[in-house]
Coordinates of C-alpha atoms in Angstrom, one line a residue:
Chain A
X1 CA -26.3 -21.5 -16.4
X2 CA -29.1 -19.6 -18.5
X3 CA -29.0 -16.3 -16.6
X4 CA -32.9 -15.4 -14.6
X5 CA -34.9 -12.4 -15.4
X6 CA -34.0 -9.7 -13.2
X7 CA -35.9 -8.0 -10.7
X8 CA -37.1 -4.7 -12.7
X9 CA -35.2 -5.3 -15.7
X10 CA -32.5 -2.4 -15.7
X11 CA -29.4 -4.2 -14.9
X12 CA -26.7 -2.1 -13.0
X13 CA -23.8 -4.5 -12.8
X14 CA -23.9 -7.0 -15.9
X15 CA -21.3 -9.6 -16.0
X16 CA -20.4 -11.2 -19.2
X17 CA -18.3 -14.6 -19.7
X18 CA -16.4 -13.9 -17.2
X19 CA -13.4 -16.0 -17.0
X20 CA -10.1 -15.7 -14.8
X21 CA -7.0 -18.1 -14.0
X22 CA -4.1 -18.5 -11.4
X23 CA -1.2 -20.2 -12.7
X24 CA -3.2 -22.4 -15.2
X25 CA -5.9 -23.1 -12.3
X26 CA -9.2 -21.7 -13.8
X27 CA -11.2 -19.9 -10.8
X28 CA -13.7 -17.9 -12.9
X29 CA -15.5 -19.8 -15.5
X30 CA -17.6 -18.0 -17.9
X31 CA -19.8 -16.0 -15.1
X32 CA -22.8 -14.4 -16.4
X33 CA -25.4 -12.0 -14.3
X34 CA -27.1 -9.1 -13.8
X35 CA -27.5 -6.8 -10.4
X36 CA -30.6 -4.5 -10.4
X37 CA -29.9 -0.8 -9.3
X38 CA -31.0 -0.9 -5.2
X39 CA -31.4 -4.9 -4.9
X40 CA -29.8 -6.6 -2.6
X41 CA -27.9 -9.3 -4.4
X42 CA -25.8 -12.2 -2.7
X43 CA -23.6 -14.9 -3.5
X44 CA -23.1 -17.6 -2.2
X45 CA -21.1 -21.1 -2.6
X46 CA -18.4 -22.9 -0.2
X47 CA -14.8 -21.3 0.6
X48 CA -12.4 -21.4 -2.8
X49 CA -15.6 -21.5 -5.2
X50 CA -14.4 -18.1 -6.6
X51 CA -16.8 -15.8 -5.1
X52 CA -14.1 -13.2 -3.9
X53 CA -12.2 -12.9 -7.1
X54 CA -15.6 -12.4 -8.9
X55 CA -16.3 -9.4 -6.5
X56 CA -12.4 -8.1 -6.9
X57 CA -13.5 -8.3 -10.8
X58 CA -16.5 -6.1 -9.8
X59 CA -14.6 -3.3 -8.3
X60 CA -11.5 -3.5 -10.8
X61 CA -8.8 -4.8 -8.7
X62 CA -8.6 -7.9 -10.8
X63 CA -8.1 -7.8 -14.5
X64 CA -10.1 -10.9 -16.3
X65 CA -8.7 -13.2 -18.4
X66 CA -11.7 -12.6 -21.1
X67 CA -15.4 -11.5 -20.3
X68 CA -16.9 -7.9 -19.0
X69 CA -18.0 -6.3 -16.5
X70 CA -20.6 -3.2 -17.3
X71 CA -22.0 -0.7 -14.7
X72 CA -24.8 1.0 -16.3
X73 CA -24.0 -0.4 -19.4
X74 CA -20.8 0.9 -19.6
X75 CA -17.8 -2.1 -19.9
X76 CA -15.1 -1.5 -16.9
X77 CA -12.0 -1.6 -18.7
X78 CA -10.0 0.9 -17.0
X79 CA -9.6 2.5 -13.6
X80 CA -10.9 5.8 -15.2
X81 CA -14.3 4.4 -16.3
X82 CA -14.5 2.8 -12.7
X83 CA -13.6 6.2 -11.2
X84 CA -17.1 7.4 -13.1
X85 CA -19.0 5.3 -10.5
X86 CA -19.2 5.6 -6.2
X87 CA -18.4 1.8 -6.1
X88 CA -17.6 1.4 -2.3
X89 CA -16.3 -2.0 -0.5
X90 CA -16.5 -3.3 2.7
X91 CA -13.0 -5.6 3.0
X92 CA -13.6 -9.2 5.2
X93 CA -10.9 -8.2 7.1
X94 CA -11.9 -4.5 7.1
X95 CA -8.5 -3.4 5.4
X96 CA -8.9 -0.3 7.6
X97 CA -5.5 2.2 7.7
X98 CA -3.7 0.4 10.7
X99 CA -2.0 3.8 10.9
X100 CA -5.2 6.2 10.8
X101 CA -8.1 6.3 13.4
X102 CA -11.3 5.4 13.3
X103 CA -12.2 9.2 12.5
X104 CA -9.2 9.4 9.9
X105 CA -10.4 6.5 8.0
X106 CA -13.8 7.2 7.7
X107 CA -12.9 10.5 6.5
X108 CA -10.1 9.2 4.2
X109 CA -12.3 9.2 1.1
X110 CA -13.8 12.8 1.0
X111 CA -10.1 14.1 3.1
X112 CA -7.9 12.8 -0.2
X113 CA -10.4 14.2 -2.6
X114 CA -10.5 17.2 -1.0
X115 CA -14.5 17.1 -1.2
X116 CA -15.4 18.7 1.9
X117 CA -13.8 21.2 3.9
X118 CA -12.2 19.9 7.9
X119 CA -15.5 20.6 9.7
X120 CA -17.6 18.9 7.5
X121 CA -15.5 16.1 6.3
X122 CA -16.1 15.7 10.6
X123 CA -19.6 15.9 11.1
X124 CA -19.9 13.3 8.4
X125 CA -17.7 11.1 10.2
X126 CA -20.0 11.5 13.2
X127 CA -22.9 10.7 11.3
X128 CA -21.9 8.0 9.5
X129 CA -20.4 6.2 12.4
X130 CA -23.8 6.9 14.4
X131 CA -25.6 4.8 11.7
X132 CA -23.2 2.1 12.3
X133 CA -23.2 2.1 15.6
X134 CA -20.5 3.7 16.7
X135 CA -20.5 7.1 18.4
X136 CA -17.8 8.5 20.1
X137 CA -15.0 5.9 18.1
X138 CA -13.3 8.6 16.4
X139 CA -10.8 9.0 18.3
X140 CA -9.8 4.8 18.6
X141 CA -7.2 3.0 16.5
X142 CA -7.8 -0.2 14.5
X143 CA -5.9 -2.0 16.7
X144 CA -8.4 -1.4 19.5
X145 CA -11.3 -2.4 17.8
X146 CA -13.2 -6.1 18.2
X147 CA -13.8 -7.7 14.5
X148 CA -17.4 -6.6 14.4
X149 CA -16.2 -2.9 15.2
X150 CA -13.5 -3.0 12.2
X151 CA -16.2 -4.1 10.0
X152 CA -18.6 -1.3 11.1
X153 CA -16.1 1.0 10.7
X154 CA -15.6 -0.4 7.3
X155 CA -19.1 -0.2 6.0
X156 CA -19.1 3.9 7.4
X157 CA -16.1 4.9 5.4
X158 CA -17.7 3.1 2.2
X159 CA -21.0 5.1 3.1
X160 CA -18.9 8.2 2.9
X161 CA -18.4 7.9 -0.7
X162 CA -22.7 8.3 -0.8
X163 CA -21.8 5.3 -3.4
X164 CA -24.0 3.6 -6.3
X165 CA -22.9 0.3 -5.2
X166 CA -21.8 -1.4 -2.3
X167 CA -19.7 -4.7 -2.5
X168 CA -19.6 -6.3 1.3
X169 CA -17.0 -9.5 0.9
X170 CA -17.8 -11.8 3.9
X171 CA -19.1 -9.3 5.9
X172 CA -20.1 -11.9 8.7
X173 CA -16.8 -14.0 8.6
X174 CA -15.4 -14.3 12.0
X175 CA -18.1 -13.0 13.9
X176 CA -20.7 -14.4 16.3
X177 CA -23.6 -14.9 15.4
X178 CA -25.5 -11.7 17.5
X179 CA -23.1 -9.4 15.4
X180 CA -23.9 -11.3 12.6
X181 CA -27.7 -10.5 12.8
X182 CA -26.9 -6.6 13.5
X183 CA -24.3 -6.8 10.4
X184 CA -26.9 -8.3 8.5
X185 CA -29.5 -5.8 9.5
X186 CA -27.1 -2.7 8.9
X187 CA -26.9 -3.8 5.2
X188 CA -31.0 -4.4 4.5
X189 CA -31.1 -0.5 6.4
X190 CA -28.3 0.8 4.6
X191 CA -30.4 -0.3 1.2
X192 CA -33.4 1.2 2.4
X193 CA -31.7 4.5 3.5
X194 CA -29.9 5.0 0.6
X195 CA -30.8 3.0 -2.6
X196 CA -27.6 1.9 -3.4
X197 CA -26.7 -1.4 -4.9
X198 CA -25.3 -4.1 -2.3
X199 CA -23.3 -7.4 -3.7
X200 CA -22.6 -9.5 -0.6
X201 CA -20.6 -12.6 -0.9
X202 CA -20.6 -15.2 1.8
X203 CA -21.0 -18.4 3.1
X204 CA -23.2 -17.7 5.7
X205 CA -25.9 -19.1 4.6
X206 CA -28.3 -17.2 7.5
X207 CA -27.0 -13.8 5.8
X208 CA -27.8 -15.1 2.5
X209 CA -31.1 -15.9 2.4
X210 CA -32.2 -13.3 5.1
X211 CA -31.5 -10.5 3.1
X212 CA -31.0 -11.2 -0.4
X213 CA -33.9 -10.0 -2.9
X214 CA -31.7 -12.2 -5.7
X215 CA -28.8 -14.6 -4.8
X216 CA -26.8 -17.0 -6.5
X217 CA -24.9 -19.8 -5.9
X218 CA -21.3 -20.1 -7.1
X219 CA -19.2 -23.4 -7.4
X220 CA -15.8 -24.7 -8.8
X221 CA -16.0 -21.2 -10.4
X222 CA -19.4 -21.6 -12.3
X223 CA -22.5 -20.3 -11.3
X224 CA -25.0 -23.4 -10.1
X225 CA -27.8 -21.6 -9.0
X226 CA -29.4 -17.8 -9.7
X227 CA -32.6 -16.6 -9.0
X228 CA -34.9 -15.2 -5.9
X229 CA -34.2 -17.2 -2.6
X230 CA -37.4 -19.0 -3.0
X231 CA -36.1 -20.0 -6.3
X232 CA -32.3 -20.9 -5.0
X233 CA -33.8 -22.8 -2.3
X234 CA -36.0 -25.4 -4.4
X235 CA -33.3 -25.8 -7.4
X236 CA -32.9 -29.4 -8.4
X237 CA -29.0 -29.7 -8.8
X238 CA -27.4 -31.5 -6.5
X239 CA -24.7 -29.5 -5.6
X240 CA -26.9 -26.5 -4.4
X241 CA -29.0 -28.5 -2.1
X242 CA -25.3 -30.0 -1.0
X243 CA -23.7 -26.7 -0.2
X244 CA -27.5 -25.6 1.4
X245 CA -28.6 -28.5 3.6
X246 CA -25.2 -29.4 4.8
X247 CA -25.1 -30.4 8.5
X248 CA -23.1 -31.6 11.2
X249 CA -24.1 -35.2 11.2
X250 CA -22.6 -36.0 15.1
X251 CA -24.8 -39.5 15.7
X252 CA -23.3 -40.7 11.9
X253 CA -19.8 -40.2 12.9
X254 CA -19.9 -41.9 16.7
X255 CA -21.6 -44.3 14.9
X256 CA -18.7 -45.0 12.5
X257 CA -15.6 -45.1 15.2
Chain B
X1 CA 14.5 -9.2 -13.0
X2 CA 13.9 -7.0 -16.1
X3 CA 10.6 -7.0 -15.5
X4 CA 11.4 -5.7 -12.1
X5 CA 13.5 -3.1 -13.4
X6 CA 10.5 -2.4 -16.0
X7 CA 8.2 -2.0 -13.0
X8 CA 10.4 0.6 -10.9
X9 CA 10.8 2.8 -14.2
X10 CA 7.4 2.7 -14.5
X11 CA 6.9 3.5 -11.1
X12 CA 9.3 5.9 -10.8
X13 CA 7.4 8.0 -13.9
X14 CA 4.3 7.8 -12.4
X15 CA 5.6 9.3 -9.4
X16 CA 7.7 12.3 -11.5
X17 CA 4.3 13.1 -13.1
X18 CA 2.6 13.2 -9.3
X19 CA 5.2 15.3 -8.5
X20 CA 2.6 18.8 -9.2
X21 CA 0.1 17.2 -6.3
X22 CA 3.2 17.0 -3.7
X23 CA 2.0 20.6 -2.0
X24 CA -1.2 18.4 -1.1
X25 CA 0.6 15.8 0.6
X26 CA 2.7 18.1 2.5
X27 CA 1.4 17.3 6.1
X28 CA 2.6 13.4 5.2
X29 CA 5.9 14.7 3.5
X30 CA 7.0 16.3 6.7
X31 CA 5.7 13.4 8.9
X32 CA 8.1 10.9 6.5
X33 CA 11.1 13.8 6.4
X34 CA 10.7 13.6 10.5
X35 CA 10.5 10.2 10.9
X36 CA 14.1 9.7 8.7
X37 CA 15.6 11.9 10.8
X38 CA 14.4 10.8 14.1
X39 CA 15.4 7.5 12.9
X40 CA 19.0 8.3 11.3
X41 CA 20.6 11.3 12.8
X42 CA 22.2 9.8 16.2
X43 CA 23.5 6.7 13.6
X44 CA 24.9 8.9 11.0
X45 CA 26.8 11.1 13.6
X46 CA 28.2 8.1 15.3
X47 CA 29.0 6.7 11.8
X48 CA 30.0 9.4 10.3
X49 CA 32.4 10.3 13.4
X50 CA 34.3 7.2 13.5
X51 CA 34.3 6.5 9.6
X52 CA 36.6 9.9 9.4
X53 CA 38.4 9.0 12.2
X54 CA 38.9 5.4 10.7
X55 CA 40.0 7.1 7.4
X56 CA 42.3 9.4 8.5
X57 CA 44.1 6.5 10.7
X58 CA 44.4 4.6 7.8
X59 CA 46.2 7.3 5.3
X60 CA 47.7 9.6 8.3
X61 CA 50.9 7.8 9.3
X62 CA 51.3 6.4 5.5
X63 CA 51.3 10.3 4.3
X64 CA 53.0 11.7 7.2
X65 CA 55.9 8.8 6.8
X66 CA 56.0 10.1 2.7
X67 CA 56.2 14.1 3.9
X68 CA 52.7 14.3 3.3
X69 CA 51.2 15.7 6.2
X70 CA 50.2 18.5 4.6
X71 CA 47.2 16.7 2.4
X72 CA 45.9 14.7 4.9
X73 CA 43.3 17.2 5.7
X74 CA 42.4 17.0 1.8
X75 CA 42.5 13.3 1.7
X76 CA 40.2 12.8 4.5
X77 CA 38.1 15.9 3.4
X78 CA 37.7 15.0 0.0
X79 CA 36.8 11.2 0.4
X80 CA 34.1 12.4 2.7
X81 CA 32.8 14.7 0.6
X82 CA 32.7 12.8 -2.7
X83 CA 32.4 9.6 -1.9
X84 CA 32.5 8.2 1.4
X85 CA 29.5 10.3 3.2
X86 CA 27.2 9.8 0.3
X87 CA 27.5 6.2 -0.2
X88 CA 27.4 5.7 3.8
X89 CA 24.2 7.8 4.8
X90 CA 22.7 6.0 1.3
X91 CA 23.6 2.4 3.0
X92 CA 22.2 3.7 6.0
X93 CA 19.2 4.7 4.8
X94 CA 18.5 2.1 2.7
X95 CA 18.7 -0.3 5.9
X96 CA 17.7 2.1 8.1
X97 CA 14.2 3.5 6.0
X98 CA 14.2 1.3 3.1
X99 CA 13.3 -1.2 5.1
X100 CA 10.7 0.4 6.8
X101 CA 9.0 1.9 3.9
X102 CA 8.9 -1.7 2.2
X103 CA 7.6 -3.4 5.5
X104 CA 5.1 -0.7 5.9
X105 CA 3.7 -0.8 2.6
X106 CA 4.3 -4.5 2.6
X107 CA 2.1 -4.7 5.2
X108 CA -0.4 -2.5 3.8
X109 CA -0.5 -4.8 0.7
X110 CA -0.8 -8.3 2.4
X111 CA -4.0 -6.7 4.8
X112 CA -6.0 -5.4 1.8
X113 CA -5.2 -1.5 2.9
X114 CA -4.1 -0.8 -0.7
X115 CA -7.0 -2.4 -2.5
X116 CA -9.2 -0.3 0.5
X117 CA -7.1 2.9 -1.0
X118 CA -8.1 1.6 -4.7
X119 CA -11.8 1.2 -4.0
X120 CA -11.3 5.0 -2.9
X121 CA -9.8 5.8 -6.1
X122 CA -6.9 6.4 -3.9
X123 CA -3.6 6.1 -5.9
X124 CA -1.2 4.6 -3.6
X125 CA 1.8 6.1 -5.5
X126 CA 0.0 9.9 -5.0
X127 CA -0.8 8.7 -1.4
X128 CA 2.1 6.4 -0.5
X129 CA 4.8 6.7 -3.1
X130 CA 5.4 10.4 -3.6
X131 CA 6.0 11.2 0.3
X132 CA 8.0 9.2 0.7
X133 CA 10.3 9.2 -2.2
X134 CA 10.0 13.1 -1.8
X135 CA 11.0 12.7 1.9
X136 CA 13.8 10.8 1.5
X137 CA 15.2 13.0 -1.5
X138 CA 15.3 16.1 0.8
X139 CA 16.6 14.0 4.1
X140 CA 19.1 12.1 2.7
X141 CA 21.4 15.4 1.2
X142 CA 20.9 16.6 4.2
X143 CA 21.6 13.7 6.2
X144 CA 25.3 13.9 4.2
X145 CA 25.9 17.4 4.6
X146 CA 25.6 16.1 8.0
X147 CA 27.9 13.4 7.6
X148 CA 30.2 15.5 6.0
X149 CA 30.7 17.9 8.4
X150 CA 31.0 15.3 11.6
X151 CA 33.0 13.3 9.7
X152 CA 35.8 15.9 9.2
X153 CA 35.7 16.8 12.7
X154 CA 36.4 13.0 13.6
X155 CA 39.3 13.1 10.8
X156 CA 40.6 16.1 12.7
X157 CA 40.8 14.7 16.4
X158 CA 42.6 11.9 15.3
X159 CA 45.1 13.4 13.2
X160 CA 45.5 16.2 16.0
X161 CA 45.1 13.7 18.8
X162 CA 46.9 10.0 16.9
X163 CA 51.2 10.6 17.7
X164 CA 51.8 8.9 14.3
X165 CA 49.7 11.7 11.9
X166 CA 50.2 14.5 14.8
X167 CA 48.8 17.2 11.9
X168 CA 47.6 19.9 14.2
X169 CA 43.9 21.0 14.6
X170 CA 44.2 24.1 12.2
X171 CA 46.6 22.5 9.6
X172 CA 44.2 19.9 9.1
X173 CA 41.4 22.1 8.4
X174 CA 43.6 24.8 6.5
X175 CA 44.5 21.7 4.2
X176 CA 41.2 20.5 4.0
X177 CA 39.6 23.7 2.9
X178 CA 42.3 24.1 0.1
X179 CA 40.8 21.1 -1.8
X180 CA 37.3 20.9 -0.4
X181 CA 34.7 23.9 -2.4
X182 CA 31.3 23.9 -3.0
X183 CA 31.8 22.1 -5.9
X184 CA 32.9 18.9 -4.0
X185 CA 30.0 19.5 -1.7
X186 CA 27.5 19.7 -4.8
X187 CA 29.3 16.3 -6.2
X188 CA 28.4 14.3 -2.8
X189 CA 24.7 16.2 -3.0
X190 CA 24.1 14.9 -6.4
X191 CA 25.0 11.7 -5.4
X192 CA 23.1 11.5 -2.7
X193 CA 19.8 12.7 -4.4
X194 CA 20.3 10.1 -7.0
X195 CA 20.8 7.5 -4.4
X196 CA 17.4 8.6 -2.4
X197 CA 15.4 7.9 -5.4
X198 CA 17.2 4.8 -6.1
X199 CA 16.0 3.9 -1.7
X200 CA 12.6 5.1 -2.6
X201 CA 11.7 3.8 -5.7
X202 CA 12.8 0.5 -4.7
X203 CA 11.5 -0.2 -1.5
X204 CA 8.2 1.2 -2.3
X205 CA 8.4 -0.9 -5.6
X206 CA 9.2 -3.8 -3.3
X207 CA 6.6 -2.8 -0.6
X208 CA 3.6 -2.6 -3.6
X209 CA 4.4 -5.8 -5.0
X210 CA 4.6 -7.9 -1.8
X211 CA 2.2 -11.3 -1.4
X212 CA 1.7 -13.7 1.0
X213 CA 1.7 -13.0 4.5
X214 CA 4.3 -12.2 6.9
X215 CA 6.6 -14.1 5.0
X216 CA 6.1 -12.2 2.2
X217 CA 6.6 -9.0 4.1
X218 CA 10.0 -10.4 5.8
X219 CA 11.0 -11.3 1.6
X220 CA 10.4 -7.9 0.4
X221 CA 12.3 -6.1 3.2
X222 CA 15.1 -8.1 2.6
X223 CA 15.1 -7.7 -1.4
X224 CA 14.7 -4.0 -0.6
X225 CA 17.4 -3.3 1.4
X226 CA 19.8 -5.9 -0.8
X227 CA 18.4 -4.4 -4.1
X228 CA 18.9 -0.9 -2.5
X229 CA 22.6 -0.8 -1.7
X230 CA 23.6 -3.1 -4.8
X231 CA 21.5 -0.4 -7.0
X232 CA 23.4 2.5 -5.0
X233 CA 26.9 1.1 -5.3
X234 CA 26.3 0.4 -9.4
X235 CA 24.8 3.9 -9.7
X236 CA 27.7 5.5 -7.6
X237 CA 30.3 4.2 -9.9
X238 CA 28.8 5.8 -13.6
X239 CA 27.7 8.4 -11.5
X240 CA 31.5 9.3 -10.6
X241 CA 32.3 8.5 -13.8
X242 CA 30.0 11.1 -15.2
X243 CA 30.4 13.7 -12.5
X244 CA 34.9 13.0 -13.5
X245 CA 33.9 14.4 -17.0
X246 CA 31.7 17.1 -16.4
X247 CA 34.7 18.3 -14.4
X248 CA 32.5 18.3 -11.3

């Protein structure tokens, strides 16, 4: 896949021939593309295509097989060069502490580093939880909160780390389609208010193409499809317009029994 | 398993060189050192009570039958203090806490909570590791001296209270502290520091490296506790061996 111009032509996340393998199964292979510093970039493709094990790649907690992965031109090798960089990520399941609360994760990042001192570390709790929705949750547990909550709560303790790029993996898996929308909304504001970087894998294909400025589509661990929505959405191959005008055909299956 | 092994020196390296940045995990070092003790401290007394009383049935009447009565208090008080209490409180533990710290960091594993620490630039040995292996080094000498002391009072009621030992009250403790000095009480403390760091490293080892599911959680809990106690009971004997030539 020849890799598309990108949208100002200062890449901030460059992949390179990426290529990883589980037990001689190869998931990853040979990804290339480039992110844009502040664009909104998604990827898409069906469940199993590789799309979270690229984004584990992104944020260092997978090692590839061969390939890079530069931020600001600089080639992730180590957890020290990625400790350079404010790359925050919002879990699909949230991966919140089970045995912290709301407040106490949120807080987590700037708490450990000792960044802030108590008071502080709190009013930014309160007013990153406000932009997500949530006032008055510091005080709840994980356990207490609905799936849209623990994902809220998810994307306030990455905004915490003010970071440079945000890496959202399904962030609308498992949730109706109302949340959805206000997920999706919360990441197109989140860009605006702070400039950083968002990577968002899914399969929704609404998310995708409502808030991607650049999106690609991944399958069988190769990338099919790259380029602006408009671009995705008319690509010739086969297997994009698959993946992107699949429907539930009801009358074809009655039909068949 | 060697690369096992290779894995828990490693891990227990990295958490010797973390060992400066334990004053800033103090609040979670006390939380752990409660929670062992809340957890342990009704067991070990029971245990501890009824193992001395069990020991000094079982050498009592053979000593007093031999003319012997006066060393049963040194018998009983010894075994305790070298050997037995350690080893017990380590067993204990390693079912009692081991378990626990490689469910909960098990658990942490499977639901993403470590990779969430990562992405922080969390290190889950500063954050998870050192506490707990810290914890557990301070609670479990403690937990023996502990041990130690209950189980020679359960030695002594049933060598006062059994008609075949019948070694008074104050005989039994005059014997005992004969034999038994500080010394003997340092040789079940080193011990039993060893062993905690043999209960941390493992289970936490076990807890980081657990996959797939609740199955996977169930697996490592079980290795860690097994692992544990066969470690322990390896380490005790060149440990008793080395302790026997440094005349300790």
């Amino acid at each position: 896949m020849s890799q598309a111009p990108t949208k100002n032509g200062r890449p901030c996340v460059e992949v390179k021939d990426l290529r990883k393998s589980f037990g001689g199964c190869e998931v990853l292979k040979g990804i290339n593309m480039e992110v844009d510093s502040g664009e909104i970039f998604v990827i898409m493709g069906p469940s199993g295509s590789g799309k979270s094990v690229l984004l584990r790649h992104l944020v260092g907690l997978l090692a590839s097989d061969s390939g890079t992965v530069s931020i600001e031109g600089n080639v992730i090798d180590s957890p020290e060069i990625l400790s350079k960089y404010r790359v925050a990520m919002v879990f699909q399941s949230g991966a919140l502490l089970g045995s912290l609360s709301v407040a106490e994760n949120v807080g987590l990042y700037l708490r450990e580093h000792r960044l802030k001192k108590p008071a502080e570390i709190d009013a930014i709790v309160k007013e990153k939880l406000a932009i997500v929705g949530l006032e008055g949750a510091e005080d709840r547990m994980p356990t207490e909160l609905s799936g849209g909550m623990k994902k809220r709560v998810s994307i306030a303790r990455a905004l915490v780390m003010e970071p440079q790029i945000i890496l959202y993996d399904e962030p609308t898996s498992e949730l109706d389609p109302l949340i959805s929308v206000t997920i999706g909304e919360e990441i197109v504001k989140l860009r605006e208010q702070t400039g950083a970087t968002s990577i968002v894998v899914t399969h929704d294909r609404d998310l995708g193409f409502g808030i991607a400025d650049r999106m690609a589509i991944l399958r069988h661990g190769e990338l099919v499809a790259l380029g602006t929505p408009d671009e995705v959405r008319s690509s010739p191959r086969e297997e994009v317009q698959t993946f992107l005008n699949a429907t539930f055909q009801r009358q074809s299956i009655t039909e068949t029994q | 398993m060697f690369r096992d092994i290779g894995q828990m020196v490693i891990l227990a390296w990295r958490t010797l060189c973390a060992l400066p940045l334990s004053f800033r995990h103090l609040r979670k070092v006390i939380d752990q050192f409660y929670e062992i003790g809340n957890a342990s401290l009704l067991m070990a007394c029971i245990l501890s009570l009824f193992i001395g009383g069990v020991l000094a049935l079982q050498t009592g009447p053979i000593m007093v039958e031999r003319g012997l009565s006066a060393v049963v208090g040194s018998v009983v008080g010894l075994s305790l203090c070298k050997e037995l209490a350690p080893v017990m409180m380590a067993v204990l533990i390693a079912g009692r806490i081991g378990s626990a710290m490689a469910a909960e960091i098990g658990s942490m594993a499977v639901y993403q909570e470590i990779d969430a620490l990562r992405t922080m630039n969390i290190d889950p040995i500063h954050y998870l590791v050192l506490p707990r292996v810290i914890a557990v080094s301070i609670a479990l000498p403690c937990l023996v001296v502990f041990s130690i002391l209950v189980g020679w009072v359960g030695g002594g009621i049933v060598s006062s209270a059994n008609a075949d030992i019948a070694v008074p009250w104050q005989a039994y403790f005059s014997s005992l502290s004969r034999v038994v000095d500080n010394w003997a009480v340092l040789n079940g403390l080193t011990k039993s520091f060893v062993f905690a760091l043999v209960i941390g490293i493992v289970s936490c080892h076990q807890g980081l490296n657990t996959i797939g599911g609740p199955r996977g959680i169930g697996r490592s809990v079980t290795k860690a506790v097994v692992n544990s106690i066969v470690l322990i009971l390896i380490v005790d004997y060149f440990l008793t061996r080395l302790l026997l030539q440094l005349d300790f």
